[in-house]
mmCIF file of C-alpha atoms in Angstrom:
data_model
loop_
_atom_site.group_PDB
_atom_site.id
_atom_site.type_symbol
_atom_site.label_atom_id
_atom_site.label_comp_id
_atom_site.label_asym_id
_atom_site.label_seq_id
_atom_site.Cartn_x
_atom_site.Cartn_y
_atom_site.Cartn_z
ATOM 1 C CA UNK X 1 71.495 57.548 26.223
ATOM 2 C CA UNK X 2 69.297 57.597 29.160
ATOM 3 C CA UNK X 3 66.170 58.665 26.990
ATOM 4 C CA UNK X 4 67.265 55.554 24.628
ATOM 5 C CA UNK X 5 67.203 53.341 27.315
ATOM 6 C CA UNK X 6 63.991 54.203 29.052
ATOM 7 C CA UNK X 7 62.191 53.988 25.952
ATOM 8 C CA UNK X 8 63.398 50.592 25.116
ATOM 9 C CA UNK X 9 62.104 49.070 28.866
ATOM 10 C CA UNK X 10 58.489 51.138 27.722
ATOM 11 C CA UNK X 11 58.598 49.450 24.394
ATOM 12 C CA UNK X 12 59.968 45.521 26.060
ATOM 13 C CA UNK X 13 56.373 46.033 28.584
ATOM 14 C CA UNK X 14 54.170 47.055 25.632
ATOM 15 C CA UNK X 15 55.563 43.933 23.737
ATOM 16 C CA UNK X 16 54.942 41.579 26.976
ATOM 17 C CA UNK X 17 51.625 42.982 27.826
ATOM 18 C CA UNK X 18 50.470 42.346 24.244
ATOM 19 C CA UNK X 19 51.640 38.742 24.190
ATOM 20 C CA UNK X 20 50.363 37.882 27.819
ATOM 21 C CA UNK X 21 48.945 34.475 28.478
ATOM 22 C CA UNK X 22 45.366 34.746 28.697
ATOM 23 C CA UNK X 23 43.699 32.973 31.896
ATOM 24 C CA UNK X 24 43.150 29.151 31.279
ATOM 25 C CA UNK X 25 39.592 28.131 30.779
ATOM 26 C CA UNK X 26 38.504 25.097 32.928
ATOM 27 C CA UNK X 27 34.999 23.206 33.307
ATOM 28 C CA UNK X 28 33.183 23.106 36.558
ATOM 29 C CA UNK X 29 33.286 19.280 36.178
ATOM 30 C CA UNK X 30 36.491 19.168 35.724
ATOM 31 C CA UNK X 31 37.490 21.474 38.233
ATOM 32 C CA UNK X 32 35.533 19.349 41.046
ATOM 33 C CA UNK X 33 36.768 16.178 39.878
ATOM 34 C CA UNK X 34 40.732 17.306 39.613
ATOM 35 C CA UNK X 35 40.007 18.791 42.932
ATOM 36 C CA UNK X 36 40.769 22.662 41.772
ATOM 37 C CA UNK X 37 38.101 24.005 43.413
ATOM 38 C CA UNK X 38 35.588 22.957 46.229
ATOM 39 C CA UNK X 39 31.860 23.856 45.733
ATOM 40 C CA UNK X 40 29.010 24.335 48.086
ATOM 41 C CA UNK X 41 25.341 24.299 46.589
ATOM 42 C CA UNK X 42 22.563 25.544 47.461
ATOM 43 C CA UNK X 43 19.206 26.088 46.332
ATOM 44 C CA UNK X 44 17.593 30.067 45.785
ATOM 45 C CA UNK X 45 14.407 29.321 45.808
ATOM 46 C CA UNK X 46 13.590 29.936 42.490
ATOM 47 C CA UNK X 47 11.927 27.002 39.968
ATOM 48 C CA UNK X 48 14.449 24.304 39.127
ATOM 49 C CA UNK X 49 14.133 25.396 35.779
ATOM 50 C CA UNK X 50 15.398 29.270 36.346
ATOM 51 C CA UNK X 51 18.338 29.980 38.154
ATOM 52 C CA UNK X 52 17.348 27.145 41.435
ATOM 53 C CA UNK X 53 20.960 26.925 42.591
ATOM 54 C CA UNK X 54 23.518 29.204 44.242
ATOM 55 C CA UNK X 55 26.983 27.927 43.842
ATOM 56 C CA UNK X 56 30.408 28.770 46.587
ATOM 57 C CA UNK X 57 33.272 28.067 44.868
ATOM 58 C CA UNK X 58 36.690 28.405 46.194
ATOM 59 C CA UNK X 59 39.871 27.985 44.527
ATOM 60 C CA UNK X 60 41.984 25.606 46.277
ATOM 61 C CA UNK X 61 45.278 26.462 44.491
ATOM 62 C CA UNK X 62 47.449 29.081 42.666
ATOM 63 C CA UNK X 63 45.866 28.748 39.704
ATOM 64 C CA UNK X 64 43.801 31.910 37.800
ATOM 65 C CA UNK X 65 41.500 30.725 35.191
ATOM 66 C CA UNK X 66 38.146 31.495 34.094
ATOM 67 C CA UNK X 67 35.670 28.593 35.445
ATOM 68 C CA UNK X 68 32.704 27.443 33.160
ATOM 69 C CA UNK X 69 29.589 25.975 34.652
ATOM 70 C CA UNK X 70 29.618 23.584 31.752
ATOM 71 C CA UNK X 71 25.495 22.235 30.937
ATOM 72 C CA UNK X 72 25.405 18.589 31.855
ATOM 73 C CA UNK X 73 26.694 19.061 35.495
ATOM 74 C CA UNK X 74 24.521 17.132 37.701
ATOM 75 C CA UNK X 75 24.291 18.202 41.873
ATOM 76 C CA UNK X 76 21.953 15.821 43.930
ATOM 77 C CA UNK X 77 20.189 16.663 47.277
ATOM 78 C CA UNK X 78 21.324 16.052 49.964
ATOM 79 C CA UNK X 79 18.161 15.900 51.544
ATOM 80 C CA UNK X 80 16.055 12.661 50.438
ATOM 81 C CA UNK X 81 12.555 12.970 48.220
ATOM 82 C CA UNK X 82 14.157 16.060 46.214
ATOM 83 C CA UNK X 83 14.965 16.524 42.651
ATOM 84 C CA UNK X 84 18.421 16.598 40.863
ATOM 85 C CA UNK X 85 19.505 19.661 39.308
ATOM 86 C CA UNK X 86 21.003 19.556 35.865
ATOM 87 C CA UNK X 87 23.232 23.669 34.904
ATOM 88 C CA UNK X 88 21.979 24.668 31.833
ATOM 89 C CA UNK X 89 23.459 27.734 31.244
ATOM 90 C CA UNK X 90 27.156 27.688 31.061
ATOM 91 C CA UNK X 91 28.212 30.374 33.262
ATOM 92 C CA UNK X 92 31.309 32.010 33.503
ATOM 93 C CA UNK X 93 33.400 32.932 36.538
ATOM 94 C CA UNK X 94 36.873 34.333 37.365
ATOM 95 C CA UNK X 95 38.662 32.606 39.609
ATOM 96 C CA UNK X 96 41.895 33.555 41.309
ATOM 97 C CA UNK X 97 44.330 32.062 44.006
ATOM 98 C CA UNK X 98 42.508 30.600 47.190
ATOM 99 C CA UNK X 99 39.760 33.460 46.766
ATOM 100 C CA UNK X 100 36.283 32.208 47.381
ATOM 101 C CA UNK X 101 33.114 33.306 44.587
ATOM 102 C CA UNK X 102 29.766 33.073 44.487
ATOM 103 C CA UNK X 103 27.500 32.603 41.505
ATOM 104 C CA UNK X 104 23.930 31.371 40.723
ATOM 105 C CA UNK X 105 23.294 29.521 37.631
ATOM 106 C CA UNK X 106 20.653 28.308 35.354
ATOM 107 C CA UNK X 107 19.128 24.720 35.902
ATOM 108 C CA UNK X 108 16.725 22.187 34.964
ATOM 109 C CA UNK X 109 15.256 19.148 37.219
ATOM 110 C CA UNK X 110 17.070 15.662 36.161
ATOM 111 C CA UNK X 111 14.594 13.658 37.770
ATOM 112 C CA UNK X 112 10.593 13.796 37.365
ATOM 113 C CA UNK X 113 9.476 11.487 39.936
ATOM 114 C CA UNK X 114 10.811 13.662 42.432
ATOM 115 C CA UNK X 115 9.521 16.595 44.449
ATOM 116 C CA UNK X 116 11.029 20.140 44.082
ATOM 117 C CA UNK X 117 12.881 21.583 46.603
ATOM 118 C CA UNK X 118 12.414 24.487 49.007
ATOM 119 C CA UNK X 119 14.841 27.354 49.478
ATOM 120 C CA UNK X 120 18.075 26.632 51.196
ATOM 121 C CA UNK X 121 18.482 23.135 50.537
ATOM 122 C CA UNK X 122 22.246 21.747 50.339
ATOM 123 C CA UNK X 123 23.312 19.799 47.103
ATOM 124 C CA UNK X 124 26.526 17.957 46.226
ATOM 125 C CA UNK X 125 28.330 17.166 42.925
ATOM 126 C CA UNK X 126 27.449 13.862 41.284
ATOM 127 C CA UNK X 127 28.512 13.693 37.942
ATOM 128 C CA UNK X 128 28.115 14.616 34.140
ATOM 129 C CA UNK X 129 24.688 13.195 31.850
ATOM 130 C CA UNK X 130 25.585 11.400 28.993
ATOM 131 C CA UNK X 131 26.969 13.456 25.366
ATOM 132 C CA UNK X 132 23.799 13.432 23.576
ATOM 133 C CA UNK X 133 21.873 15.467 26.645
ATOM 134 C CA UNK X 134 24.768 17.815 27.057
ATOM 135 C CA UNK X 135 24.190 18.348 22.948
ATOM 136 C CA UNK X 136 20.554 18.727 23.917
ATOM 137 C CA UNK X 137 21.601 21.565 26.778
ATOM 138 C CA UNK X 138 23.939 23.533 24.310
ATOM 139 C CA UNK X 139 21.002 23.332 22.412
ATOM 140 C CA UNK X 140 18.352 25.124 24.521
ATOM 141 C CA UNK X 141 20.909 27.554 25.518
ATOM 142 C CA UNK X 142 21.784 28.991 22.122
ATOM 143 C CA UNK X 143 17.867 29.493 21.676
ATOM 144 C CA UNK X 144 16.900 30.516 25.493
ATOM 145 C CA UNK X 145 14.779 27.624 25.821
ATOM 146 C CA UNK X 146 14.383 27.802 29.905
ATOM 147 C CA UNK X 147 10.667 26.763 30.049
ATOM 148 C CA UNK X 148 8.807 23.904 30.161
ATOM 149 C CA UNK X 149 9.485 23.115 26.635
ATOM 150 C CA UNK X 150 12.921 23.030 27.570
ATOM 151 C CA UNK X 151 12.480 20.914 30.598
ATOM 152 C CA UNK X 152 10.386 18.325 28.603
ATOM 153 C CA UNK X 153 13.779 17.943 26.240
ATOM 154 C CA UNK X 154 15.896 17.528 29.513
ATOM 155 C CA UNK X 155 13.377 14.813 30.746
ATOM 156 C CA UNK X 156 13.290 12.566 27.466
ATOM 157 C CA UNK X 157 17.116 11.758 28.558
ATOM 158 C CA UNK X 158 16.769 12.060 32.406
ATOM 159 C CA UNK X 159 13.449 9.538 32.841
ATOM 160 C CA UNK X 160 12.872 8.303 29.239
ATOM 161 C CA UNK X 161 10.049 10.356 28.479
ATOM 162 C CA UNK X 162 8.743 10.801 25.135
ATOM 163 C CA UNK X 163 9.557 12.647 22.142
ATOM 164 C CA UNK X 164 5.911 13.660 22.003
ATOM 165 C CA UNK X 165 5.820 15.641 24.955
ATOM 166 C CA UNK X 166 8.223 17.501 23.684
ATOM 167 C CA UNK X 167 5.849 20.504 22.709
ATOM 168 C CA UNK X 168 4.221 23.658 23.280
ATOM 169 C CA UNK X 169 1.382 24.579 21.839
ATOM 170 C CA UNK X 170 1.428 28.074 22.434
ATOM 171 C CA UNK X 171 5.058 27.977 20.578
ATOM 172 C CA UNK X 172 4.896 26.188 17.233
ATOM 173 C CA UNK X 173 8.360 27.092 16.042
ATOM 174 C CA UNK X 174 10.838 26.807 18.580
ATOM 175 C CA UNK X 175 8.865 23.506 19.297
ATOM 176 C CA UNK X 176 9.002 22.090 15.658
ATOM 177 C CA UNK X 177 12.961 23.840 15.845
ATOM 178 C CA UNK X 178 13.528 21.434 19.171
ATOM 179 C CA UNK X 179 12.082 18.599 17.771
ATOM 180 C CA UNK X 180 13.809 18.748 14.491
ATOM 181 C CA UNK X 181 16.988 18.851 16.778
ATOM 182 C CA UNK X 182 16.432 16.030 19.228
ATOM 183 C CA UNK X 183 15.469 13.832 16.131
ATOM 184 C CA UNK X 184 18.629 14.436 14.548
ATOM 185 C CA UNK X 185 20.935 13.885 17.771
ATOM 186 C CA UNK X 186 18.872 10.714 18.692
ATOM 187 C CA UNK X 187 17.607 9.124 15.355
ATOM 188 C CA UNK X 188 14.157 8.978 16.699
ATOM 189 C CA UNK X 189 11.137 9.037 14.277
ATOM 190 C CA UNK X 190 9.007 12.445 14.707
ATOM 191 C CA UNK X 191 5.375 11.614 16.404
ATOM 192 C CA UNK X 192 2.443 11.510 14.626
ATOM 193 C CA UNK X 193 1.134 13.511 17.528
ATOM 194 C CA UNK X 194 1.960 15.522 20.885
ATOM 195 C CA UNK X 195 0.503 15.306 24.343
ATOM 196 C CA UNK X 196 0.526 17.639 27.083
ATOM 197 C CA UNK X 197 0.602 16.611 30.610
ATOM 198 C CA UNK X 198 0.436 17.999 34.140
ATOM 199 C CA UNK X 199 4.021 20.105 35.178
ATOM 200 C CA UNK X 200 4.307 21.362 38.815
ATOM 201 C CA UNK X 201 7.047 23.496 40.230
ATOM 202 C CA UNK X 202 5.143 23.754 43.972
ATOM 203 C CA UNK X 203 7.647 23.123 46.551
ATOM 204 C CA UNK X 204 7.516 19.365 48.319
ATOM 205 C CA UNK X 205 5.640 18.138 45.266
ATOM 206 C CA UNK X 206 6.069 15.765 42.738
ATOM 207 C CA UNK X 207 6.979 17.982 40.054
ATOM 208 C CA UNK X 208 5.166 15.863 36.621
ATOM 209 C CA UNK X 209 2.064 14.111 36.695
ATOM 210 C CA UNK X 210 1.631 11.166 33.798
ATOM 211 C CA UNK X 211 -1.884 11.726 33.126
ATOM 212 C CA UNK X 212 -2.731 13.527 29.812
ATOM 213 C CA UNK X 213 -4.365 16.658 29.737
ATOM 214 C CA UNK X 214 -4.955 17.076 26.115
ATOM 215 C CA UNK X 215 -3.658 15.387 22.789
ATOM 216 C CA UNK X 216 -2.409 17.552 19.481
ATOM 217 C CA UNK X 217 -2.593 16.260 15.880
ATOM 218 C CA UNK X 218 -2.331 18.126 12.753
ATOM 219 C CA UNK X 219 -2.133 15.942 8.958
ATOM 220 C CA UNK X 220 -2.649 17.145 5.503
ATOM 221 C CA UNK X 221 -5.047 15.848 2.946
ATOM 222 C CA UNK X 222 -5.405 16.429 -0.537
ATOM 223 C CA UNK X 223 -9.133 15.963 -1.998
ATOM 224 C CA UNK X 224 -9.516 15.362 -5.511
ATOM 225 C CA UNK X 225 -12.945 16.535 -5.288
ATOM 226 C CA UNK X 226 -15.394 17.819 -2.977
ATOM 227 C CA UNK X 227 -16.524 16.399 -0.410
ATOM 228 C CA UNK X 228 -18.304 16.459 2.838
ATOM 229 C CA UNK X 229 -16.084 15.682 5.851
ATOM 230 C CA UNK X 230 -16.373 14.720 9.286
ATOM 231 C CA UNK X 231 -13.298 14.975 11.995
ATOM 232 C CA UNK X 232 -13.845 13.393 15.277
ATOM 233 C CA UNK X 233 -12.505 11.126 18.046
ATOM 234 C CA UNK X 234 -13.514 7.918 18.541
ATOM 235 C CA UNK X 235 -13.308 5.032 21.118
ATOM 236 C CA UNK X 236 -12.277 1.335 20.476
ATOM 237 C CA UNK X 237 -15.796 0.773 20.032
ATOM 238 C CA UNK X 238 -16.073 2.877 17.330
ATOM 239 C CA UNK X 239 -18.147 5.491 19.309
ATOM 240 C CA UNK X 240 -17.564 9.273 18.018
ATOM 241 C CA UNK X 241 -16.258 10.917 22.333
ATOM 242 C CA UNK X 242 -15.669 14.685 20.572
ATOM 243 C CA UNK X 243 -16.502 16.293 17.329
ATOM 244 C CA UNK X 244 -14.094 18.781 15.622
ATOM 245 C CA UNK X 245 -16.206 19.022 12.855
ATOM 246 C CA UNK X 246 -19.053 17.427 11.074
ATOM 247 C CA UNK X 247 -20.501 17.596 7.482
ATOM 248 C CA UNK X 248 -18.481 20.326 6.733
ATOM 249 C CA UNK X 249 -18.058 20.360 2.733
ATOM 250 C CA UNK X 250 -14.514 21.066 1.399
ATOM 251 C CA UNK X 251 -13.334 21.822 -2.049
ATOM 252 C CA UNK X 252 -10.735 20.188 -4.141
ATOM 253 C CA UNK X 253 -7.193 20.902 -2.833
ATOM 254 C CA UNK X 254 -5.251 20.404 -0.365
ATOM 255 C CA UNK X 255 -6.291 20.761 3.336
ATOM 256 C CA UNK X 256 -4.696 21.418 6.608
ATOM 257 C CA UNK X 257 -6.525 20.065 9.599
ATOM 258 C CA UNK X 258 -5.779 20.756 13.599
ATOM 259 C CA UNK X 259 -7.283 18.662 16.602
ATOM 260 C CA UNK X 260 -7.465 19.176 20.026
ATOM 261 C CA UNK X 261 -8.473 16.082 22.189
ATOM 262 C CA UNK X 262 -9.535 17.223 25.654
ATOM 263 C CA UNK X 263 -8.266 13.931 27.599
ATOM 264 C CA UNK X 264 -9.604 15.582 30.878
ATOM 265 C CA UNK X 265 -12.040 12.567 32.374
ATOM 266 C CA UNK X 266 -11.152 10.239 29.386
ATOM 267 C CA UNK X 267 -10.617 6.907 30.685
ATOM 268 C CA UNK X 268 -6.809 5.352 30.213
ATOM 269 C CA UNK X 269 -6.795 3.527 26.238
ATOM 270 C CA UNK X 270 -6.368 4.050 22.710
ATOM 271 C CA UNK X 271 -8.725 6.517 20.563
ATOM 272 C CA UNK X 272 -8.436 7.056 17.315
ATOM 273 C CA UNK X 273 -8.559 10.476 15.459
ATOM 274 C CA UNK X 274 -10.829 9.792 12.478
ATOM 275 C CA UNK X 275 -11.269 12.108 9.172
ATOM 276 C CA UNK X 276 -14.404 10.216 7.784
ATOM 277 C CA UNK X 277 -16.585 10.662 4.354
ATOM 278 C CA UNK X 278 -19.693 9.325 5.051
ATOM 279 C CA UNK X 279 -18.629 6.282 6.725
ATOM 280 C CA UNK X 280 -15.438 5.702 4.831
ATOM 281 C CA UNK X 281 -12.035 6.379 6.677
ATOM 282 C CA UNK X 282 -9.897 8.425 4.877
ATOM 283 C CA UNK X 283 -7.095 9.101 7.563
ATOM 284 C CA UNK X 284 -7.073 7.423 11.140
ATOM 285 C CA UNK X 285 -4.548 8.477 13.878
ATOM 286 C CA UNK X 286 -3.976 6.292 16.882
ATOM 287 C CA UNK X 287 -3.788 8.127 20.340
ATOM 288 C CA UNK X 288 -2.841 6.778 23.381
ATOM 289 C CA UNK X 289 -4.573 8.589 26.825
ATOM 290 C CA UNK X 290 -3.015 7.664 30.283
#
């Protein structure tokens, strides 16, 4: 009988181990806003699109749950002229009963007129960006896009930048796969071209300059015969600035054609990307340099 009975309380703590609650899952948003935990940021020195910001977070209660940096948190400085930091790259921590944990996470800057910050700066919670960003953030998380490709993406929502910096030319698919993304989630129309500007990460500076660098256009066009082409940019005047190609004879098909505009020293204005025949246009792309 006393064999019987041990075996039965072995078997009843099998069954309740194997049914035991598993620890609730809460956001870091949430969390900070329902007053569960209390956070202290601060940043590691590292570019504000890596992992820029160590978080101390302390459970205030007798809660256990697993905490979630959720992408889409938002921590400003607390020290004037630096950027906000936007997590990226939903984290996990375990938290238990007024026990204190440290973590550093993956961010991006949420503002680009601002400088980027040195090491050991404090930040404090300030909120959640809008749905369609934190869509953006899942985004570049599922494809490890923590560059500047990614930060261009967070910066079209943070400061209304546009879709056509969205690009890397040393990258054509993951670009073309972020682009085809951000067009779906925001019902924009995809550019006829791209445009690459200055982005810093040097500590006390402004971390994106306006000016373009260089433009990128690519178009398709089918020739029904041959025919000797010229590809160029042009001013408002009409005034070929730089030559991709000139005379160059092409069969009948279908061609593919690249250009890179070097905008370096271009004064600020439209230009036009011209394939010509002779003097007949037979495509014209309108560029804008700033």
């Amino acid at each position: 009988m006393k064999h019987l009975l041990h075996a039965l309380v072995i078997l009843l703590l099998c069954v309740g181990t194997s049914h035991a609650t598993p620890p609730t899952i809460i956001n870091l948003s949430k969390a900070i806003e329902q007053h569960i935990v209390t956070v202290n940021a601060e940043t590691t020195g590292s570019s504000y699109n890596q992992q820029a910001l160590k978080l101390t977070i302390k459970n205030t209660g007798s809660l256990t749950f697993n905490l979630v940096m959720n992408p889409g948190v938002i921590f400003r400085p607390d020290s004037a002229g630096y950027q906000p930091l936007i997590l990226a790259g939903e984290e996990k921590m375990y938290m238990t009963p007024l026990k204190e944990n440290t973590i550093t996470v993956q961010t991006f800057c949420a503002d680009s007129r601002m400088s980027a910050p040195a090491k050991g700066i404090s930040y404090t919670y300030q909120g959640m960006g809008n749905d369609t960003l934190v869509k953006a953030l899942y985004f570049i998380k599922q494809n490890r896009i923590y560059n500047i490709l990614g930060q261009s993406a967070v910066w079209m929502f943070t400061n209304g930048h546009s879709l056509n910096q969205v690009y890397d030319p040393a990258n054509e698919f993951v670009s073309k796969k972020l682009m085809d993304y951000l067009i779906n989630i925001t019902g924009r129309t995809e550019p006829q071209y791209y445009v690459q500007t200055t982005v810093n990460n040097a500590v006390g500076e402004v971390v994106y300059d306006p000016k373009t660098l260089k433009i990128f256009a690519k178009f398709e066009e089918q020739l029904d015969a041959p025919k000797k082409l010229t590809l160029g940019i042009y001013n408002e005047n009409g005034e070929m600035i730089q030559s991709v190609f000139e005379d160059r004879t092409y069969g009948k098909a279908g061609h593919r054609f690249r250009v890179e505009f070097e905008a370096i020293g271009v004064d600020p204005g439209k230009y036009y990307i011209r394939l010509k025949e002779g003097d007949a246009v037979l495509r014209e792309t309108m560029v804008e340099v700033k």
